[in-house]
mmCIF file with all atom_site columns, C-alpha atoms in Angstrom:
data_model
loop_
_atom_site.group_PDB
_atom_site.id
_atom_site.type_symbol
_atom_site.label_atom_id
_atom_site.label_alt_id
_atom_site.label_comp_id
_atom_site.label_asym_id
_atom_site.label_entity_id
_atom_site.label_seq_id
_atom_site.pdbx_PDB_ins_code
_atom_site.Cartn_x
_atom_site.Cartn_y
_atom_site.Cartn_z
_atom_site.occupancy
_atom_site.B_iso_or_equiv
_atom_site.pdbx_formal_charge
_atom_site.auth_seq_id
_atom_site.auth_comp_id
_atom_site.auth_asym_id
_atom_site.auth_atom_id
_atom_site.pdbx_PDB_model_num
ATOM 1   C CA . MET M 1 1   ? -26.230 -0.747 13.670  1.00 34.00 ? 1   MET M CA 1
ATOM 2   C CA . LYS M 1 2   ? -24.251 -3.984 15.054  1.00 37.00 ? 2   LYS M CA 1
ATOM 3   C CA . THR M 1 3   ? -21.550 -3.943 13.161  1.00 37.00 ? 3   THR M CA 1
ATOM 4   C CA . LEU M 1 4   ? -21.337 -0.234 14.342  1.00 38.00 ? 4   LEU M CA 1
ATOM 5   C CA . ASN M 1 5   ? -21.746 -0.593 17.774  1.00 39.00 ? 5   ASN M CA 1
ATOM 6   C CA . TYR M 1 6   ? -19.220 -3.391 17.506  1.00 39.00 ? 6   TYR M CA 1
ATOM 7   C CA . VAL M 1 7   ? -16.455 -1.673 16.207  1.00 41.00 ? 7   VAL M CA 1
ATOM 8   C CA . LEU M 1 8   ? -16.531 1.285  18.591  1.00 40.00 ? 8   LEU M CA 1
ATOM 9   C CA . SER M 1 9   ? -16.000 -1.344 21.412  1.00 45.00 ? 9   SER M CA 1
ATOM 10  C CA . ILE M 1 10  ? -13.385 -2.181 20.045  1.00 43.00 ? 10  ILE M CA 1
ATOM 11  C CA . LEU M 1 11  ? -12.372 1.334  19.350  1.00 42.00 ? 11  LEU M CA 1
ATOM 12  C CA . LEU M 1 12  ? -12.940 2.077  22.963  1.00 46.00 ? 12  LEU M CA 1
ATOM 13  C CA . ARG M 1 13  ? -11.301 -1.039 24.798  1.00 52.00 ? 13  ARG M CA 1
ATOM 14  C CA . ARG M 1 14  ? -7.893  -0.105 22.476  1.00 51.00 ? 14  ARG M CA 1
ATOM 15  C CA . GLY M 1 15  ? -8.333  3.687  23.755  1.00 51.00 ? 15  GLY M CA 1
ATOM 16  C CA . ILE M 1 16  ? -8.931  4.978  20.403  1.00 45.00 ? 16  ILE M CA 1
ATOM 17  C CA . SER M 1 17  ? -11.432 7.941  20.497  1.00 45.00 ? 17  SER M CA 1
ATOM 18  C CA . VAL M 1 18  ? -14.977 7.393  19.235  1.00 40.00 ? 18  VAL M CA 1
ATOM 19  C CA . PHE M 1 19  ? -15.086 11.070 18.123  1.00 40.00 ? 19  PHE M CA 1
ATOM 20  C CA . ALA M 1 20  ? -12.577 10.930 15.809  1.00 38.00 ? 20  ALA M CA 1
ATOM 21  C CA . PHE M 1 21  ? -13.570 7.519  14.667  1.00 38.00 ? 21  PHE M CA 1
ATOM 22  C CA . LEU M 1 22  ? -16.825 9.133  13.814  1.00 38.00 ? 22  LEU M CA 1
ATOM 23  C CA . ILE M 1 23  ? -15.511 12.285 12.069  1.00 35.00 ? 23  ILE M CA 1
ATOM 24  C CA . ILE M 1 24  ? -14.004 10.038 9.791   1.00 35.00 ? 24  ILE M CA 1
ATOM 25  C CA . GLN M 1 25  ? -16.610 7.840  9.125   1.00 36.00 ? 25  GLN M CA 1
ATOM 26  C CA . VAL M 1 26  ? -18.790 11.112 8.032   1.00 38.00 ? 26  VAL M CA 1
ATOM 27  C CA . TRP M 1 27  ? -15.842 12.270 6.052   1.00 36.00 ? 27  TRP M CA 1
ATOM 28  C CA . GLN M 1 28  ? -15.831 9.157  4.689   1.00 35.00 ? 28  GLN M CA 1
ATOM 29  C CA . LEU M 1 29  ? -19.401 8.827  4.288   1.00 36.00 ? 29  LEU M CA 1
ATOM 30  C CA . ASN M 1 30  ? -19.443 12.428 2.109   1.00 44.00 ? 30  ASN M CA 1
ATOM 31  C CA . ALA M 1 31  ? -16.260 12.445 0.069   1.00 46.00 ? 31  ALA M CA 1
ATOM 32  C CA . GLN M 1 32  ? -16.270 10.776 -3.509  1.00 58.00 ? 32  GLN M CA 1
ATOM 33  C CA . ASN M 1 33  ? -13.531 7.800  -4.569  1.00 62.00 ? 33  ASN M CA 1
ATOM 34  C CA . CYS M 1 34  ? -11.319 10.772 -6.460  1.00 73.00 ? 34  CYS M CA 1
ATOM 35  C CA . SER M 1 35  ? -8.439  8.287  -7.656  1.00 74.00 ? 35  SER M CA 1
ATOM 36  C CA . ALA M 1 36  ? -10.695 6.703  -10.503 1.00 79.00 ? 36  ALA M CA 1
ATOM 37  C CA . LEU M 1 37  ? -11.956 10.244 -12.409 1.00 85.00 ? 37  LEU M CA 1
ATOM 38  C CA . PRO M 1 38  ? -12.187 9.747  -15.757 1.00 86.00 ? 38  PRO M CA 1
ATOM 39  C CA . ASN M 1 39  ? -10.942 12.330 -18.193 1.00 90.00 ? 39  ASN M CA 1
ATOM 40  C CA . PHE M 1 40  ? -12.811 14.888 -18.573 1.00 94.00 ? 40  PHE M CA 1
ATOM 41  C CA . ASN M 1 41  ? -14.335 16.929 -21.966 1.00 95.00 ? 41  ASN M CA 1
ATOM 42  C CA . VAL M 1 42  ? -14.191 19.798 -21.038 1.00 95.00 ? 42  VAL M CA 1
ATOM 43  C CA . THR M 1 43  ? -12.914 22.161 -17.700 1.00 95.00 ? 43  THR M CA 1
ATOM 44  C CA . LEU M 1 44  ? -14.143 25.503 -17.142 1.00 97.00 ? 44  LEU M CA 1
ATOM 45  C CA . ASN M 1 45  ? -11.850 27.563 -15.477 1.00 97.00 ? 45  ASN M CA 1
ATOM 46  C CA . ASN M 1 46  ? -12.974 30.977 -14.187 1.00 97.00 ? 46  ASN M CA 1
ATOM 47  C CA . GLN M 1 47  ? -14.330 31.534 -17.044 1.00 97.00 ? 47  GLN M CA 1
ATOM 48  C CA . THR M 1 48  ? -17.712 33.428 -18.710 1.00 97.00 ? 48  THR M CA 1
ATOM 49  C CA . ILE M 1 49  ? -19.883 31.777 -21.199 1.00 97.00 ? 49  ILE M CA 1
ATOM 50  C CA . ASN M 1 50  ? -21.929 34.296 -23.520 1.00 98.00 ? 50  ASN M CA 1
ATOM 51  C CA . VAL M 1 51  ? -23.033 31.922 -26.239 1.00 97.00 ? 51  VAL M CA 1
ATOM 52  C CA . PRO M 1 52  ? -25.976 29.155 -25.957 1.00 97.00 ? 52  PRO M CA 1
ATOM 53  C CA . THR M 1 53  ? -24.456 25.917 -25.637 1.00 96.00 ? 53  THR M CA 1
ATOM 54  C CA . VAL M 1 54  ? -25.497 22.191 -25.795 1.00 97.00 ? 54  VAL M CA 1
ATOM 55  C CA . TYR M 1 55  ? -22.981 19.530 -24.195 1.00 96.00 ? 55  TYR M CA 1
ATOM 56  C CA . PRO M 1 56  ? -23.025 15.623 -25.534 1.00 96.00 ? 56  PRO M CA 1
ATOM 57  C CA . ILE M 1 57  ? -24.298 13.813 -23.734 1.00 95.00 ? 57  ILE M CA 1
ATOM 58  C CA . ASN M 1 58  ? -22.357 11.494 -21.385 1.00 94.00 ? 58  ASN M CA 1
ATOM 59  C CA . SER M 1 59  ? -19.430 14.516 -21.019 1.00 96.00 ? 59  SER M CA 1
ATOM 60  C CA . TRP M 1 60  ? -17.066 15.280 -17.989 1.00 96.00 ? 60  TRP M CA 1
ATOM 61  C CA . ILE M 1 61  ? -17.301 18.562 -16.840 1.00 97.00 ? 61  ILE M CA 1
ATOM 62  C CA . ARG M 1 62  ? -15.039 20.404 -14.217 1.00 95.00 ? 62  ARG M CA 1
ATOM 63  C CA . ILE M 1 63  ? -15.712 23.571 -12.544 1.00 96.00 ? 63  ILE M CA 1
ATOM 64  C CA . THR M 1 64  ? -13.265 25.643 -11.215 1.00 95.00 ? 64  THR M CA 1
ATOM 65  C CA . GLY M 1 65  ? -12.888 29.483 -9.464  1.00 96.00 ? 65  GLY M CA 1
ATOM 66  C CA . THR M 1 66  ? -16.377 30.992 -10.518 1.00 98.00 ? 66  THR M CA 1
ATOM 67  C CA . VAL M 1 67  ? -17.832 30.362 -14.020 1.00 98.00 ? 67  VAL M CA 1
ATOM 68  C CA . ASN M 1 68  ? -21.020 32.923 -15.556 1.00 98.00 ? 68  ASN M CA 1
ATOM 69  C CA . PHE M 1 69  ? -23.611 31.220 -17.503 1.00 97.00 ? 69  PHE M CA 1
ATOM 70  C CA . ASN M 1 70  ? -25.036 34.145 -19.806 1.00 97.00 ? 70  ASN M CA 1
ATOM 71  C CA . ALA M 1 71  ? -26.101 32.649 -22.068 1.00 97.00 ? 71  ALA M CA 1
ATOM 72  C CA . ASN M 1 72  ? -28.539 28.911 -21.600 1.00 97.00 ? 72  ASN M CA 1
ATOM 73  C CA . VAL M 1 73  ? -27.030 25.631 -21.256 1.00 97.00 ? 73  VAL M CA 1
ATOM 74  C CA . THR M 1 74  ? -28.028 22.036 -21.653 1.00 97.00 ? 74  THR M CA 1
ATOM 75  C CA . MET M 1 75  ? -26.692 19.162 -19.777 1.00 96.00 ? 75  MET M CA 1
ATOM 76  C CA . SER M 1 76  ? -28.151 15.442 -21.084 1.00 95.00 ? 76  SER M CA 1
ATOM 77  C CA . ARG M 1 77  ? -26.713 12.133 -18.632 1.00 96.00 ? 77  ARG M CA 1
ATOM 78  C CA . CYS M 1 78  ? -23.542 14.638 -17.606 1.00 96.00 ? 78  CYS M CA 1
ATOM 79  C CA . THR M 1 79  ? -21.155 14.711 -15.026 1.00 95.00 ? 79  THR M CA 1
ATOM 80  C CA . VAL M 1 80  ? -19.997 17.253 -13.431 1.00 96.00 ? 80  VAL M CA 1
ATOM 81  C CA . LEU M 1 81  ? -17.161 17.482 -10.800 1.00 95.00 ? 81  LEU M CA 1
ATOM 82  C CA . MET M 1 82  ? -17.320 21.092 -9.103  1.00 96.00 ? 82  MET M CA 1
ATOM 83  C CA . ASP M 1 83  ? -13.672 21.732 -7.301  1.00 94.00 ? 83  ASP M CA 1
ATOM 84  C CA . PRO M 1 84  ? -13.508 22.762 -3.860  1.00 94.00 ? 84  PRO M CA 1
ATOM 85  C CA . GLY M 1 85  ? -15.406 26.240 -3.057  1.00 94.00 ? 85  GLY M CA 1
ATOM 86  C CA . ALA M 1 86  ? -16.362 26.867 -7.422  1.00 96.00 ? 86  ALA M CA 1
ATOM 87  C CA . ILE M 1 87  ? -19.424 28.936 -7.903  1.00 97.00 ? 87  ILE M CA 1
ATOM 88  C CA . LEU M 1 88  ? -21.342 27.594 -10.917 1.00 97.00 ? 88  LEU M CA 1
ATOM 89  C CA . ASN M 1 89  ? -23.674 31.890 -11.851 1.00 97.00 ? 89  ASN M CA 1
ATOM 90  C CA . ILE M 1 90  ? -26.654 30.782 -14.038 1.00 96.00 ? 90  ILE M CA 1
ATOM 91  C CA . ASN M 1 91  ? -27.221 34.904 -15.345 1.00 95.00 ? 91  ASN M CA 1
ATOM 92  C CA . ASN M 1 92  ? -29.888 35.931 -17.281 1.00 93.00 ? 92  ASN M CA 1
ATOM 93  C CA . SER M 1 93  ? -30.478 32.424 -18.553 1.00 93.00 ? 93  SER M CA 1
ATOM 94  C CA . THR M 1 94  ? -31.620 29.006 -18.415 1.00 93.00 ? 94  THR M CA 1
ATOM 95  C CA . PHE M 1 95  ? -29.591 26.205 -17.053 1.00 95.00 ? 95  PHE M CA 1
ATOM 96  C CA . THR M 1 96  ? -30.826 23.060 -17.872 1.00 95.00 ? 96  THR M CA 1
ATOM 97  C CA . MET M 1 97  ? -29.822 19.387 -16.536 1.00 95.00 ? 97  MET M CA 1
ATOM 98  C CA . THR M 1 98  ? -31.785 16.221 -17.301 1.00 94.00 ? 98  THR M CA 1
ATOM 99  C CA . ALA M 1 99  ? -31.467 12.551 -17.551 1.00 93.00 ? 99  ALA M CA 1
ATOM 100 C CA . ASP M 1 100 ? -30.597 10.766 -20.855 1.00 91.00 ? 100 ASP M CA 1
ATOM 101 C CA . ALA M 1 101 ? -33.520 9.011  -23.200 1.00 90.00 ? 101 ALA M CA 1
ATOM 102 C CA . SER M 1 102 ? -32.618 5.821  -21.459 1.00 92.00 ? 102 SER M CA 1
ATOM 103 C CA . GLY M 1 103 ? -32.978 7.509  -18.049 1.00 91.00 ? 103 GLY M CA 1
ATOM 104 C CA . ASN M 1 104 ? -29.529 7.246  -17.105 1.00 93.00 ? 104 ASN M CA 1
ATOM 105 C CA . ARG M 1 105 ? -29.236 10.089 -14.624 1.00 95.00 ? 105 ARG M CA 1
ATOM 106 C CA . SER M 1 106 ? -26.933 13.293 -14.379 1.00 95.00 ? 106 SER M CA 1
ATOM 107 C CA . LEU M 1 107 ? -24.781 14.247 -11.613 1.00 95.00 ? 107 LEU M CA 1
ATOM 108 C CA . ILE M 1 108 ? -23.241 16.910 -9.502  1.00 96.00 ? 108 ILE M CA 1
ATOM 109 C CA . PHE M 1 109 ? -20.677 16.834 -7.131  1.00 95.00 ? 109 PHE M CA 1
ATOM 110 C CA . GLY M 1 110 ? -17.648 17.684 -5.453  1.00 93.00 ? 110 GLY M CA 1
ATOM 111 C CA . CYS M 1 111 ? -14.001 15.920 -4.811  1.00 86.00 ? 111 CYS M CA 1
ATOM 112 C CA . GLY M 1 112 ? -12.411 15.843 -1.331  1.00 83.00 ? 112 GLY M CA 1
ATOM 113 C CA . ALA M 1 113 ? -14.494 19.086 -0.246  1.00 88.00 ? 113 ALA M CA 1
ATOM 114 C CA . MET M 1 114 ? -17.105 21.211 -0.412  1.00 93.00 ? 114 MET M CA 1
ATOM 115 C CA . TRP M 1 115 ? -18.087 23.750 -3.522  1.00 95.00 ? 115 TRP M CA 1
ATOM 116 C CA . GLN M 1 116 ? -19.931 26.674 -2.766  1.00 95.00 ? 116 GLN M CA 1
ATOM 117 C CA . ALA M 1 117 ? -23.256 26.938 -5.071  1.00 95.00 ? 117 ALA M CA 1
ATOM 118 C CA . ILE M 1 118 ? -24.702 27.284 -7.590  1.00 95.00 ? 118 ILE M CA 1
ATOM 119 C CA . ARG M 1 119 ? -26.614 30.881 -8.220  1.00 95.00 ? 119 ARG M CA 1
ATOM 120 C CA . VAL M 1 120 ? -29.495 31.070 -9.740  1.00 93.00 ? 120 VAL M CA 1
ATOM 121 C CA . ASN M 1 121 ? -29.308 35.208 -10.708 1.00 92.00 ? 121 ASN M CA 1
ATOM 122 C CA . THR M 1 122 ? -31.901 37.943 -11.583 1.00 88.00 ? 122 THR M CA 1
ATOM 123 C CA . GLY M 1 123 ? -33.572 36.967 -14.830 1.00 89.00 ? 123 GLY M CA 1
ATOM 124 C CA . ALA M 1 124 ? -32.211 33.474 -15.087 1.00 90.00 ? 124 ALA M CA 1
ATOM 125 C CA . ALA M 1 125 ? -34.244 29.992 -14.357 1.00 89.00 ? 125 ALA M CA 1
ATOM 126 C CA . VAL M 1 126 ? -33.095 26.269 -14.113 1.00 91.00 ? 126 VAL M CA 1
ATOM 127 C CA . VAL M 1 127 ? -34.987 22.906 -14.688 1.00 91.00 ? 127 VAL M CA 1
ATOM 128 C CA . PHE M 1 128 ? -33.306 20.160 -13.037 1.00 91.00 ? 128 PHE M CA 1
ATOM 129 C CA . ARG M 1 129 ? -34.924 16.358 -14.302 1.00 92.00 ? 129 ARG M CA 1
ATOM 130 C CA . ASN M 1 130 ? -33.711 13.314 -12.379 1.00 93.00 ? 130 ASN M CA 1
ATOM 131 C CA . SER M 1 131 ? -30.303 14.763 -11.445 1.00 93.00 ? 131 SER M CA 1
ATOM 132 C CA . ASP M 1 132 ? -28.575 14.475 -8.193  1.00 94.00 ? 132 ASP M CA 1
ATOM 133 C CA . ILE M 1 133 ? -26.457 16.955 -6.326  1.00 94.00 ? 133 ILE M CA 1
ATOM 134 C CA . LYS M 1 134 ? -24.267 16.308 -3.495  1.00 93.00 ? 134 LYS M CA 1
ATOM 135 C CA . ASN M 1 135 ? -21.284 17.955 -1.731  1.00 94.00 ? 135 ASN M CA 1
ATOM 136 C CA . GLY M 1 136 ? -22.653 21.842 -1.889  1.00 94.00 ? 136 GLY M CA 1
ATOM 137 C CA . ILE M 1 137 ? -22.618 24.188 1.042   1.00 94.00 ? 137 ILE M CA 1
ATOM 138 C CA . GLN M 1 138 ? -24.722 26.237 -0.432  1.00 91.00 ? 138 GLN M CA 1
ATOM 139 C CA . GLY M 1 139 ? -26.473 23.720 -3.132  1.00 89.00 ? 139 GLY M CA 1
ATOM 140 C CA . LEU M 1 140 ? -29.238 26.504 -5.223  1.00 91.00 ? 140 LEU M CA 1
ATOM 141 C CA . VAL M 1 141 ? -29.290 30.084 -4.693  1.00 92.00 ? 141 VAL M CA 1
ATOM 142 C CA . PHE M 1 142 ? -32.194 31.704 -5.795  1.00 89.00 ? 142 PHE M CA 1
ATOM 143 C CA . ALA M 1 143 ? -31.061 35.119 -6.172  1.00 88.00 ? 143 ALA M CA 1
ATOM 144 C CA . GLN M 1 144 ? -33.980 38.094 -5.732  1.00 84.00 ? 144 GLN M CA 1
ATOM 145 C CA . GLY M 1 145 ? -35.504 38.315 -9.436  1.00 79.00 ? 145 GLY M CA 1
ATOM 146 C CA . PHE M 1 146 ? -34.564 35.205 -10.297 1.00 81.00 ? 146 PHE M CA 1
ATOM 147 C CA . LEU M 1 147 ? -37.504 33.559 -12.841 1.00 74.00 ? 147 LEU M CA 1
ATOM 148 C CA . PRO M 1 148 ? -39.841 31.492 -10.263 1.00 71.00 ? 148 PRO M CA 1
ATOM 149 C CA . ASN M 1 149 ? -41.822 30.471 -13.245 1.00 56.00 ? 149 ASN M CA 1
ATOM 150 C CA . LEU M 1 150 ? -39.207 29.048 -14.707 1.00 51.00 ? 150 LEU M CA 1
ATOM 151 C CA . LYS M 1 151 ? -37.509 27.189 -12.470 1.00 58.00 ? 151 LYS M CA 1
ATOM 152 C CA . LYS M 1 152 ? -38.607 23.067 -12.405 1.00 62.00 ? 152 LYS M CA 1
ATOM 153 C CA . LYS M 1 153 ? -36.653 20.484 -10.022 1.00 71.00 ? 153 LYS M CA 1
ATOM 154 C CA . LYS M 1 154 ? -38.792 17.058 -11.199 1.00 77.00 ? 154 LYS M CA 1
ATOM 155 C CA . ASN M 1 155 ? -36.952 13.918 -9.401  1.00 85.00 ? 155 ASN M CA 1
ATOM 156 C CA . CYS M 1 156 ? -33.961 15.332 -8.114  1.00 87.00 ? 156 CYS M CA 1
ATOM 157 C CA . SER M 1 157 ? -32.180 14.097 -5.058  1.00 89.00 ? 157 SER M CA 1
ATOM 158 C CA . PHE M 1 158 ? -30.387 17.026 -3.177  1.00 89.00 ? 158 PHE M CA 1
ATOM 159 C CA . SER M 1 159 ? -27.341 14.942 -0.738  1.00 89.00 ? 159 SER M CA 1
ATOM 160 C CA . ALA M 1 160 ? -24.423 15.604 2.242   1.00 89.00 ? 160 ALA M CA 1
ATOM 161 C CA . ASN M 1 161 ? -25.270 19.545 1.379   1.00 89.00 ? 161 ASN M CA 1
ATOM 162 C CA . SER M 1 162 ? -24.671 21.672 4.134   1.00 90.00 ? 162 SER M CA 1
ATOM 163 C CA . VAL M 1 163 ? -27.664 23.193 2.732   1.00 90.00 ? 163 VAL M CA 1
ATOM 164 C CA . ALA M 1 164 ? -29.460 21.840 -0.056  1.00 88.00 ? 164 ALA M CA 1
ATOM 165 C CA . ILE M 1 165 ? -31.918 25.355 -1.325  1.00 87.00 ? 165 ILE M CA 1
ATOM 166 C CA . THR M 1 166 ? -32.101 28.522 -0.303  1.00 87.00 ? 166 THR M CA 1
ATOM 167 C CA . ALA M 1 167 ? -34.266 31.674 -1.660  1.00 85.00 ? 167 ALA M CA 1
ATOM 168 C CA . GLN M 1 168 ? -33.143 34.774 -0.724  1.00 73.00 ? 168 GLN M CA 1
ATOM 169 C CA . ASN M 1 169 ? -35.605 37.773 -0.465  1.00 67.00 ? 169 ASN M CA 1
ATOM 170 C CA . VAL M 1 170 ? -37.856 35.996 -2.121  1.00 61.00 ? 170 VAL M CA 1
#
């Protein structure tokens, strides 16, 4: 805190707007380093997945636009980049995201701007264990008719989301 006060006092003496400085700092805290991303194993762009899918451990997956999962999906120690405004719809299926056997966590994050939502729709369920969900505008959105007995979130973190979890008409 002393460092922040010192920096603010220097900025004020030099006539630099503290408000602008604080906005820049908040942006820096919430932004991910997008310059050093590895190659993605899979990019899903405005697609619908209708077959059960298990992604290999340690996969890098990119979601652009709106992606619909209409069949069960499993991701262990995967890193998912959600592009700005991206939406992931889980429909009549179960989306499972977990750590690997060594406890290395899975991650969903945005880069440069926030993604929209992961929507758990009618007949759908989610299982998140040892996972981090960051940078979403709506985070997880549970629609009326989702399968509440199959939603599990254990040892998960939600950070830098405008809203972490929403349950509609539940």
